[in-house]
Amino acid sequence: MYEPLMIYGTNLVTTEGETWSRHRRLANPSFQETSIRYVWEQTVRIVNEMLDDWNVDGETKFVNHVVAMTNDITLLVIGAVAFGRAGHWRSRAESDSPLPKGHQMHFHDALRIVSEKVLIRLALPPFVWGDKATRERMGLGGIASKGWLGETIKEAAVAFAELELYMEEMIDERTSGGFEGRRDLMGQLMQAIGDDASDRLTKRDVIGNTYIFLFAGHETAAHSLGYLFGLLALEQTEQECLYQHIKSVLGDREPVYDDLNALGLVLAAFYESLRLYPPVLNIPKVTSEDATIPATPA
């Protein structure tokens, strides 16, 4: 059922049985408090950059599509936390800088296009995209530079190929340079060890799981934030209560991770929004074989 999500390799979503258990066992340590703290720090940094942009001319800013804003925020957070690449808000983006050697796209441009075009990638048959050898031979992600597929498909093909290349380079960089000072999920997946030193995720497993964190975490987080902002906009009284609660905890300073437990009303607002509008209702599964479930009379 989930084979189309094996774009870059096996991962927690696409595996079953013992293989899934192994992936989960090795990936689980990546989601400890240190990772949550890193998410917090990167979110504060990115939102500060956004607000600095908004305050340049001193005019009131209007957000016409709140999810477009939250999509940008969450993508930058995931870029930093999952891949270890700290991107910046629009005025400080890397797009105006020279392309890295051997690349046709900047990393955060590839990340954005992959996140936006994933449904196209899943909808079209595999032969359109080609395997890695085909992409390297033909260029542009295995799609000729001119043809019937159109610019959107070609841009997506380039972005998916570029993201794969970036991830391979990141792994090689960590392999040769070590992990000191790194807190990103990719580095933690590379360091994960099971029952013995040989029980590790392969390079393709690391790439596949890092991508699935992007796929699973980006739009779900963005839409969860969007629903919360929408609900607060509709419920002005609750918005004011939440604002006063935050002010009572923080005063005029920036939030730090250690404030988390004191911001109980903020957490409650998130939980209520998620209860009303969960971004993921379920993860479908199918049985691989018939099973008999014994029933014991009450």
PDB file of N, CA and C in Angstrom, residues 48-142:
ATOM      1  N   ASN A  48      11.124  34.917  14.693  1.00  0.00           N
ATOM      2  CA  ASN A  48      11.749  36.223  14.910  1.00  0.00           C
ATOM      3  C   ASN A  48      12.182  36.854  13.592  1.00  0.00           C
ATOM      4  N   GLU A  49      12.752  36.053  12.703  1.00  0.00           N
ATOM      5  CA  GLU A  49      13.145  36.575  11.394  1.00  0.00           C
ATOM      6  C   GLU A  49      11.931  37.050  10.609  1.00  0.00           C
ATOM      7  N   MET A  50      10.837  36.292  10.674  1.00  0.00           N
ATOM      8  CA  MET A  50       9.605  36.690   9.989  1.00  0.00           C
ATOM      9  C   MET A  50       9.088  38.014  10.537  1.00  0.00           C
ATOM     10  N   LEU A  51       9.064  38.150  11.853  1.00  0.00           N
ATOM     11  CA  LEU A  51       8.565  39.384  12.467  1.00  0.00           C
ATOM     12  C   LEU A  51       9.487  40.563  12.165  1.00  0.00           C
ATOM     13  N   ASP A  52      10.788  40.316  12.111  1.00  0.00           N
ATOM     14  CA  ASP A  52      11.721  41.385  11.719  1.00  0.00           C
ATOM     15  C   ASP A  52      11.417  41.868  10.305  1.00  0.00           C
ATOM     16  N   ASP A  53      11.115  40.933   9.404  1.00  0.00           N
ATOM     17  CA  ASP A  53      10.737  41.298   8.030  1.00  0.00           C
ATOM     18  C   ASP A  53       9.480  42.151   8.027  1.00  0.00           C
ATOM     19  N   TRP A  54       8.512  41.756   8.828  1.00  0.00           N
ATOM     20  CA  TRP A  54       7.248  42.470   8.870  1.00  0.00           C
ATOM     21  C   TRP A  54       7.398  43.881   9.431  1.00  0.00           C
ATOM     22  N   ASN A  55       8.379  44.084  10.294  1.00  0.00           N
ATOM     23  CA  ASN A  55       8.538  45.373  10.970  1.00  0.00           C
ATOM     24  C   ASN A  55       9.437  46.351  10.225  1.00  0.00           C
ATOM     25  N   VAL A  56       9.905  45.966   9.038  1.00  0.00           N
ATOM     26  CA  VAL A  56      10.847  46.821   8.310  1.00  0.00           C
ATOM     27  C   VAL A  56      10.259  48.190   8.018  1.00  0.00           C
ATOM     28  N   ASP A  57       9.031  48.236   7.506  1.00  0.00           N
ATOM     29  CA  ASP A  57       8.436  49.518   7.121  1.00  0.00           C
ATOM     30  C   ASP A  57       7.449  50.047   8.155  1.00  0.00           C
ATOM     31  N   GLY A  58       7.228  49.302   9.239  1.00  0.00           N
ATOM     32  CA  GLY A  58       6.348  49.759  10.306  1.00  0.00           C
ATOM     33  C   GLY A  58       4.871  49.693   9.983  1.00  0.00           C
ATOM     34  N   GLU A  59       4.505  49.114   8.842  1.00  0.00           N
ATOM     35  CA  GLU A  59       3.098  49.041   8.448  1.00  0.00           C
ATOM     36  C   GLU A  59       2.453  47.751   8.976  1.00  0.00           C
ATOM     37  N   THR A  60       1.150  47.791   9.150  1.00  0.00           N
ATOM     38  CA  THR A  60       0.407  46.612   9.566  1.00  0.00           C
ATOM     39  C   THR A  60       0.430  45.566   8.456  1.00  0.00           C
ATOM     40  N   LYS A  61       0.702  44.318   8.809  1.00  0.00           N
ATOM     41  CA  LYS A  61       0.761  43.248   7.822  1.00  0.00           C
ATOM     42  C   LYS A  61      -0.520  42.421   7.850  1.00  0.00           C
ATOM     43  N   PHE A  62      -0.998  42.058   6.679  1.00  0.00           N
ATOM     44  CA  PHE A  62      -2.185  41.234   6.553  1.00  0.00           C
ATOM     45  C   PHE A  62      -1.796  39.897   5.926  1.00  0.00           C
ATOM     46  N   VAL A  63      -2.232  38.816   6.543  1.00  0.00           N
ATOM     47  CA  VAL A  63      -1.960  37.475   6.030  1.00  0.00           C
ATOM     48  C   VAL A  63      -3.236  36.964   5.387  1.00  0.00           C
ATOM     49  N   ASN A  64      -3.232  36.861   4.068  1.00  0.00           N
ATOM     50  CA  ASN A  64      -4.433  36.442   3.342  1.00  0.00           C
ATOM     51  C   ASN A  64      -4.651  34.933   3.402  1.00  0.00           C
ATOM     52  N   HIS A  65      -3.563  34.173   3.492  1.00  0.00           N
ATOM     53  CA  HIS A  65      -3.672  32.716   3.504  1.00  0.00           C
ATOM     54  C   HIS A  65      -2.741  32.206   4.601  1.00  0.00           C
ATOM     55  N   VAL A  66      -3.300  31.930   5.767  1.00  0.00           N
ATOM     56  CA  VAL A  66      -2.463  31.641   6.924  1.00  0.00           C
ATOM     57  C   VAL A  66      -1.642  30.376   6.732  1.00  0.00           C
ATOM     58  N   VAL A  67      -2.161  29.378   6.004  1.00  0.00           N
ATOM     59  CA  VAL A  67      -1.415  28.130   5.830  1.00  0.00           C
ATOM     60  C   VAL A  67      -0.187  28.345   4.936  1.00  0.00           C
ATOM     61  N   ALA A  68      -0.254  29.306   4.023  1.00  0.00           N
ATOM     62  CA  ALA A  68       0.944  29.627   3.232  1.00  0.00           C
ATOM     63  C   ALA A  68       2.064  30.109   4.152  1.00  0.00           C
ATOM     64  N   MET A  69       1.699  30.883   5.165  1.00  0.00           N
ATOM     65  CA  MET A  69       2.696  31.352   6.130  1.00  0.00           C
ATOM     66  C   MET A  69       3.203  30.200   6.992  1.00  0.00           C
ATOM     67  N   THR A  70       2.287  29.392   7.530  1.00  0.00           N
ATOM     68  CA  THR A  70       2.718  28.302   8.409  1.00  0.00           C
ATOM     69  C   THR A  70       3.480  27.229   7.630  1.00  0.00           C
ATOM     70  N   ASN A  71       3.166  27.057   6.343  1.00  0.00           N
ATOM     71  CA  ASN A  71       3.937  26.138   5.506  1.00  0.00           C
ATOM     72  C   ASN A  71       5.391  26.567   5.442  1.00  0.00           C
ATOM     73  N   ASP A  72       5.624  27.869   5.242  1.00  0.00           N
ATOM     74  CA  ASP A  72       6.992  28.384   5.175  1.00  0.00           C
ATOM     75  C   ASP A  72       7.718  28.184   6.500  1.00  0.00           C
ATOM     76  N   ILE A  73       7.031  28.469   7.606  1.00  0.00           N
ATOM     77  CA  ILE A  73       7.651  28.328   8.923  1.00  0.00           C
ATOM     78  C   ILE A  73       8.047  26.872   9.173  1.00  0.00           C
ATOM     79  N   THR A  74       7.104  25.957   8.997  1.00  0.00           N
ATOM     80  CA  THR A  74       7.367  24.559   9.314  1.00  0.00           C
ATOM     81  C   THR A  74       8.405  23.948   8.383  1.00  0.00           C
ATOM     82  N   LEU A  75       8.445  24.370   7.122  1.00  0.00           N
ATOM     83  CA  LEU A  75       9.452  23.834   6.198  1.00  0.00           C
ATOM     84  C   LEU A  75      10.855  24.255   6.628  1.00  0.00           C
ATOM     85  N   LEU A  76      11.003  25.497   7.062  1.00  0.00           N
ATOM     86  CA  LEU A  76      12.304  25.965   7.539  1.00  0.00           C
ATOM     87  C   LEU A  76      12.711  25.241   8.826  1.00  0.00           C
ATOM     88  N   VAL A  77      11.739  24.993   9.697  1.00  0.00           N
ATOM     89  CA  VAL A  77      12.038  24.252  10.931  1.00  0.00           C
ATOM     90  C   VAL A  77      12.507  22.848  10.591  1.00  0.00           C
ATOM     91  N   ILE A  78      11.795  22.166   9.695  1.00  0.00           N
ATOM     92  CA  ILE A  78      12.175  20.801   9.329  1.00  0.00           C
ATOM     93  C   ILE A  78      13.517  20.783   8.615  1.00  0.00           C
ATOM     94  N   GLY A  79      13.785  21.785   7.785  1.00  0.00           N
ATOM     95  CA  GLY A  79      15.082  21.858   7.114  1.00  0.00           C
ATOM     96  C   GLY A  79      16.224  21.872   8.106  1.00  0.00           C
ATOM     97  N   ALA A  80      16.033  22.590   9.208  1.00  0.00           N
ATOM     98  CA  ALA A  80      17.070  22.677  10.237  1.00  0.00           C
ATOM     99  C   ALA A  80      17.104  21.424  11.100  1.00  0.00           C
ATOM    100  N   VAL A  81      15.931  20.981  11.568  1.00  0.00           N
ATOM    101  CA  VAL A  81      15.883  19.904  12.554  1.00  0.00           C
ATOM    102  C   VAL A  81      16.133  18.539  11.917  1.00  0.00           C
ATOM    103  N   ALA A  82      15.577  18.290  10.741  1.00  0.00           N
ATOM    104  CA  ALA A  82      15.754  16.981  10.107  1.00  0.00           C
ATOM    105  C   ALA A  82      17.073  16.891   9.352  1.00  0.00           C
ATOM    106  N   PHE A  83      17.435  17.950   8.635  1.00  0.00           N
ATOM    107  CA  PHE A  83      18.591  17.896   7.738  1.00  0.00           C
ATOM    108  C   PHE A  83      19.820  18.652   8.251  1.00  0.00           C
ATOM    109  N   GLY A  84      19.649  19.461   9.282  1.00  0.00           N
ATOM    110  CA  GLY A  84      20.789  20.221   9.785  1.00  0.00           C
ATOM    111  C   GLY A  84      21.143  21.423   8.946  1.00  0.00           C
ATOM    112  N   ARG A  85      20.229  21.901   8.115  1.00  0.00           N
ATOM    113  CA  ARG A  85      20.451  23.076   7.276  1.00  0.00           C
ATOM    114  C   ARG A  85      19.572  24.212   7.772  1.00  0.00           C
ATOM    115  N   ALA A  86      20.161  25.173   8.452  1.00  0.00           N
ATOM    116  CA  ALA A  86      19.401  26.289   9.026  1.00  0.00           C
ATOM    117  C   ALA A  86      19.084  27.308   7.940  1.00  0.00           C
ATOM    118  N   GLY A  87      17.859  27.256   7.430  1.00  0.00           N
ATOM    119  CA  GLY A  87      17.422  28.225   6.434  1.00  0.00           C
ATOM    120  C   GLY A  87      16.934  29.501   7.096  1.00  0.00           C
ATOM    121  N   HIS A  88      16.650  30.504   6.273  1.00  0.00           N
ATOM    122  CA  HIS A  88      16.245  31.811   6.794  1.00  0.00           C
ATOM    123  C   HIS A  88      14.962  32.275   6.122  1.00  0.00           C
ATOM    124  N   TRP A  89      14.290  33.223   6.779  1.00  0.00           N
ATOM    125  CA  TRP A  89      13.068  33.784   6.234  1.00  0.00           C
ATOM    126  C   TRP A  89      13.369  34.510   4.933  1.00  0.00           C
ATOM    127  N   ARG A  90      12.341  34.897   4.208  1.00  0.00           N
ATOM    128  CA  ARG A  90      12.459  35.273   2.797  1.00  0.00           C
ATOM    129  C   ARG A  90      13.536  36.297   2.490  1.00  0.00           C
ATOM    130  N   SER A  91      13.640  37.367   3.279  1.00  0.00           N
ATOM    131  CA  SER A  91      14.602  38.419   2.951  1.00  0.00           C
ATOM    132  C   SER A  91      16.037  37.942   3.099  1.00  0.00           C
ATOM    133  N   ARG A  92      16.242  36.822   3.837  1.00  0.00           N
ATOM    134  CA  ARG A  92      17.596  36.320   4.071  1.00  0.00           C
ATOM    135  C   ARG A  92      17.805  34.982   3.383  1.00  0.00           C
ATOM    136  N   ALA A  93      16.918  34.614   2.484  1.00  0.00           N
ATOM    137  CA  ALA A  93      16.983  33.296   1.855  1.00  0.00           C
ATOM    138  C   ALA A  93      18.231  33.160   1.006  1.00  0.00           C
ATOM    139  N   GLU A  94      18.564  31.873   0.695  1.00  0.00           N
ATOM    140  CA  GLU A  94      19.810  31.585  -0.004  1.00  0.00           C
ATOM    141  C   GLU A  94      19.690  31.714  -1.522  1.00  0.00           C
ATOM    142  N   SER A  95      18.489  31.993  -2.039  1.00  0.00           N
ATOM    143  CA  SER A  95      18.253  31.924  -3.483  1.00  0.00           C
ATOM    144  C   SER A  95      19.139  32.869  -4.290  1.00  0.00           C
ATOM    145  N   ASP A  96      19.559  33.983  -3.672  1.00  0.00           N
ATOM    146  CA  ASP A  96      20.382  34.933  -4.403  1.00  0.00           C
ATOM    147  C   ASP A  96      21.865  34.595  -4.357  1.00  0.00           C
ATOM    148  N   SER A  97      22.253  33.600  -3.574  1.00  0.00           N
ATOM    149  CA  SER A  97      23.659  33.220  -3.475  1.00  0.00           C
ATOM    150  C   SER A  97      24.009  32.235  -4.592  1.00  0.00           C
ATOM    151  N   PRO A  98      25.307  32.077  -4.906  1.00  0.00           N
ATOM    152  CA  PRO A  98      25.702  31.145  -5.978  1.00  0.00           C
ATOM    153  C   PRO A  98      25.298  29.715  -5.651  1.00  0.00           C
ATOM    154  N   LEU A  99      24.987  28.941  -6.673  1.00  0.00           N
ATOM    155  CA  LEU A  99      24.634  27.543  -6.473  1.00  0.00           C
ATOM    156  C   LEU A  99      25.859  26.754  -6.015  1.00  0.00           C
ATOM    157  N   PRO A 100      25.676  25.801  -5.096  1.00  0.00           N
ATOM    158  CA  PRO A 100      26.796  24.933  -4.728  1.00  0.00           C
ATOM    159  C   PRO A 100      27.284  24.144  -5.940  1.00  0.00           C
ATOM    160  N   LYS A 101      28.536  23.818  -5.945  1.00  0.00           N
ATOM    161  CA  LYS A 101      29.129  23.090  -7.065  1.00  0.00           C
ATOM    162  C   LYS A 101      28.413  21.759  -7.277  1.00  0.00           C
ATOM    163  N   GLY A 102      28.073  21.491  -8.530  1.00  0.00           N
ATOM    164  CA  GLY A 102      27.429  20.231  -8.882  1.00  0.00           C
ATOM    165  C   GLY A 102      25.930  20.221  -8.695  1.00  0.00           C
ATOM    166  N   HIS A 103      25.344  21.378  -8.365  1.00  0.00           N
ATOM    167  CA  HIS A 103      23.899  21.441  -8.123  1.00  0.00           C
ATOM    168  C   HIS A 103      23.221  22.392  -9.096  1.00  0.00           C
ATOM    169  N   GLN A 104      21.930  22.098  -9.340  1.00  0.00           N
ATOM    170  CA  GLN A 104      21.104  22.950 -10.183  1.00  0.00           C
ATOM    171  C   GLN A 104      20.104  23.767  -9.372  1.00  0.00           C
ATOM    172  N   MET A 105      20.037  23.491  -8.071  1.00  0.00           N
ATOM    173  CA  MET A 105      19.077  24.149  -7.180  1.00  0.00           C
ATOM    174  C   MET A 105      19.711  24.311  -5.812  1.00  0.00           C
ATOM    175  N   HIS A 106      19.299  25.378  -5.104  1.00  0.00           N
ATOM    176  CA  HIS A 106      19.665  25.496  -3.704  1.00  0.00           C
ATOM    177  C   HIS A 106      18.888  24.468  -2.887  1.00  0.00           C
ATOM    178  N   PHE A 107      19.448  24.091  -1.741  1.00  0.00           N
ATOM    179  CA  PHE A 107      18.839  23.051  -0.918  1.00  0.00           C
ATOM    180  C   PHE A 107      17.412  23.393  -0.521  1.00  0.00           C
ATOM    181  N   HIS A 108      17.187  24.599   0.002  1.00  0.00           N
ATOM    182  CA  HIS A 108      15.852  24.935   0.496  1.00  0.00           C
ATOM    183  C   HIS A 108      14.843  25.114  -0.638  1.00  0.00           C
ATOM    184  N   ASP A 109      15.308  25.465  -1.845  1.00  0.00           N
ATOM    185  CA  ASP A 109      14.408  25.491  -2.997  1.00  0.00           C
ATOM    186  C   ASP A 109      13.980  24.074  -3.355  1.00  0.00           C
ATOM    187  N   ALA A 110      14.940  23.141  -3.353  1.00  0.00           N
ATOM    188  CA  ALA A 110      14.615  21.741  -3.642  1.00  0.00           C
ATOM    189  C   ALA A 110      13.658  21.188  -2.591  1.00  0.00           C
ATOM    190  N   LEU A 111      13.926  21.516  -1.317  1.00  0.00           N
ATOM    191  CA  LEU A 111      13.074  21.044  -0.232  1.00  0.00           C
ATOM    192  C   LEU A 111      11.650  21.564  -0.389  1.00  0.00           C
ATOM    193  N   ARG A 112      11.513  22.838  -0.739  1.00  0.00           N
ATOM    194  CA  ARG A 112      10.181  23.437  -0.908  1.00  0.00           C
ATOM    195  C   ARG A 112       9.437  22.795  -2.068  1.00  0.00           C
ATOM    196  N   ILE A 113      10.098  22.620  -3.198  1.00  0.00           N
ATOM    197  CA  ILE A 113       9.430  22.064  -4.376  1.00  0.00           C
ATOM    198  C   ILE A 113       9.047  20.608  -4.142  1.00  0.00           C
ATOM    199  N   VAL A 114       9.927  19.840  -3.500  1.00  0.00           N
ATOM    200  CA  VAL A 114       9.602  18.449  -3.186  1.00  0.00           C
ATOM    201  C   VAL A 114       8.366  18.381  -2.291  1.00  0.00           C
ATOM    202  N   SER A 115       8.288  19.255  -1.294  1.00  0.00           N
ATOM    203  CA  SER A 115       7.132  19.236  -0.392  1.00  0.00           C
ATOM    204  C   SER A 115       5.848  19.648  -1.111  1.00  0.00           C
ATOM    205  N   GLU A 116       5.964  20.552  -2.085  1.00  0.00           N
ATOM    206  CA  GLU A 116       4.786  21.023  -2.824  1.00  0.00           C
ATOM    207  C   GLU A 116       4.344  20.048  -3.908  1.00  0.00           C
ATOM    208  N   LYS A 117       5.297  19.313  -4.494  1.00  0.00           N
ATOM    209  CA  LYS A 117       5.009  18.491  -5.675  1.00  0.00           C
ATOM    210  C   LYS A 117       4.970  17.001  -5.369  1.00  0.00           C
ATOM    211  N   VAL A 118       4.902  16.638  -4.092  1.00  0.00           N
ATOM    212  CA  VAL A 118       4.968  15.215  -3.751  1.00  0.00           C
ATOM    213  C   VAL A 118       3.794  14.437  -4.341  1.00  0.00           C
ATOM    214  N   LEU A 119       2.610  15.037  -4.435  1.00  0.00           N
ATOM    215  CA  LEU A 119       1.466  14.312  -5.008  1.00  0.00           C
ATOM    216  C   LEU A 119       1.672  14.026  -6.488  1.00  0.00           C
ATOM    217  N   ILE A 120       2.324  14.944  -7.202  1.00  0.00           N
ATOM    218  CA  ILE A 120       2.662  14.676  -8.599  1.00  0.00           C
ATOM    219  C   ILE A 120       3.627  13.503  -8.677  1.00  0.00           C
ATOM    220  N   ARG A 121       4.586  13.508  -7.774  1.00  0.00           N
ATOM    221  CA  ARG A 121       5.586  12.424  -7.746  1.00  0.00           C
ATOM    222  C   ARG A 121       4.916  11.084  -7.478  1.00  0.00           C
ATOM    223  N   LEU A 122       3.929  11.061  -6.596  1.00  0.00           N
ATOM    224  CA  LEU A 122       3.250   9.814  -6.260  1.00  0.00           C
ATOM    225  C   LEU A 122       2.260   9.385  -7.339  1.00  0.00           C
ATOM    226  N   ALA A 123       1.695  10.366  -8.061  1.00  0.00           N
ATOM    227  CA  ALA A 123       0.658  10.054  -9.042  1.00  0.00           C
ATOM    228  C   ALA A 123       1.218   9.492 -10.336  1.00  0.00           C
ATOM    229  N   LEU A 124       2.395   9.964 -10.749  1.00  0.00           N
ATOM    230  CA  LEU A 124       2.955   9.522 -12.025  1.00  0.00           C
ATOM    231  C   LEU A 124       3.728   8.218 -11.864  1.00  0.00           C
ATOM    232  N   PRO A 125       3.722   7.371 -12.876  1.00  0.00           N
ATOM    233  CA  PRO A 125       4.384   6.060 -12.758  1.00  0.00           C
ATOM    234  C   PRO A 125       5.904   6.198 -12.627  1.00  0.00           C
ATOM    235  N   PRO A 126       6.552   5.197 -12.040  1.00  0.00           N
ATOM    236  CA  PRO A 126       7.991   5.272 -11.784  1.00  0.00           C
ATOM    237  C   PRO A 126       8.844   5.524 -13.020  1.00  0.00           C
ATOM    238  N   PHE A 127       8.419   4.987 -14.197  1.00  0.00           N
ATOM    239  CA  PHE A 127       9.278   5.139 -15.372  1.00  0.00           C
ATOM    240  C   PHE A 127       9.443   6.600 -15.781  1.00  0.00           C
ATOM    241  N   VAL A 128       8.493   7.464 -15.366  1.00  0.00           N
ATOM    242  CA  VAL A 128       8.609   8.887 -15.685  1.00  0.00           C
ATOM    243  C   VAL A 128       9.840   9.481 -15.005  1.00  0.00           C
ATOM    244  N   TRP A 129      10.121   9.003 -13.790  1.00  0.00           N
ATOM    245  CA  TRP A 129      11.198   9.591 -13.003  1.00  0.00           C
ATOM    246  C   TRP A 129      12.517   8.866 -13.196  1.00  0.00           C
ATOM    247  N   GLY A 130      12.453   7.567 -13.466  1.00  0.00           N
ATOM    248  CA  GLY A 130      13.677   6.811 -13.660  1.00  0.00           C
ATOM    249  C   GLY A 130      14.388   6.511 -12.348  1.00  0.00           C
ATOM    250  N   ASP A 131      15.292   5.509 -12.382  1.00  0.00           N
ATOM    251  CA  ASP A 131      16.094   5.247 -11.203  1.00  0.00           C
ATOM    252  C   ASP A 131      17.283   6.211 -11.186  1.00  0.00           C
ATOM    253  N   LYS A 132      18.121   6.078 -10.169  1.00  0.00           N
ATOM    254  CA  LYS A 132      19.208   7.036 -10.012  1.00  0.00           C
ATOM    255  C   LYS A 132      20.158   7.013 -11.205  1.00  0.00           C
ATOM    256  N   ALA A 133      20.469   5.813 -11.715  1.00  0.00           N
ATOM    257  CA  ALA A 133      21.378   5.718 -12.868  1.00  0.00           C
ATOM    258  C   ALA A 133      20.791   6.437 -14.075  1.00  0.00           C
ATOM    259  N   THR A 134      19.483   6.293 -14.267  1.00  0.00           N
ATOM    260  CA  THR A 134      18.834   6.974 -15.389  1.00  0.00           C
ATOM    261  C   THR A 134      18.894   8.484 -15.214  1.00  0.00           C
ATOM    262  N   ARG A 135      18.644   8.948 -13.989  1.00  0.00           N
ATOM    263  CA  ARG A 135      18.684  10.392 -13.739  1.00  0.00           C
ATOM    264  C   ARG A 135      20.078  10.951 -14.027  1.00  0.00           C
ATOM    265  N   GLU A 136      21.097  10.224 -13.600  1.00  0.00           N
ATOM    266  CA  GLU A 136      22.459  10.702 -13.813  1.00  0.00           C
ATOM    267  C   GLU A 136      22.806  10.706 -15.307  1.00  0.00           C
ATOM    268  N   ARG A 137      22.285   9.741 -16.035  1.00  0.00           N
ATOM    269  CA  ARG A 137      22.588   9.647 -17.460  1.00  0.00           C
ATOM    270  C   ARG A 137      21.851  10.716 -18.273  1.00  0.00           C
ATOM    271  N   MET A 138      20.593  10.978 -17.924  1.00  0.00           N
ATOM    272  CA  MET A 138      19.771  11.864 -18.730  1.00  0.00           C
ATOM    273  C   MET A 138      19.736  13.298 -18.205  1.00  0.00           C
ATOM    274  N   GLY A 139      20.054  13.488 -16.913  1.00  0.00           N
ATOM    275  CA  GLY A 139      19.948  14.821 -16.339  1.00  0.00           C
ATOM    276  C   GLY A 139      18.510  15.181 -16.034  1.00  0.00           C
ATOM    277  N   LEU A 140      18.318  16.278 -15.337  1.00  0.00           N
ATOM    278  CA  LEU A 140      16.978  16.766 -15.003  1.00  0.00           C
ATOM    279  C   LEU A 140      16.086  15.674 -14.436  1.00  0.00           C
ATOM    280  N   GLY A 141      16.676  14.881 -13.499  1.00  0.00           N
ATOM    281  CA  GLY A 141      15.871  13.877 -12.814  1.00  0.00           C
ATOM    282  C   GLY A 141      15.404  12.758 -13.707  1.00  0.00           C
ATOM    283  N   GLY A 142      16.086  12.528 -14.822  1.00  0.00           N
ATOM    284  CA  GLY A 142      15.698  11.462 -15.713  1.00  0.00           C
ATOM    285  C   GLY A 142      14.688  11.886 -16.757  1.00  0.00           C
TER     286      GLY A 142
END
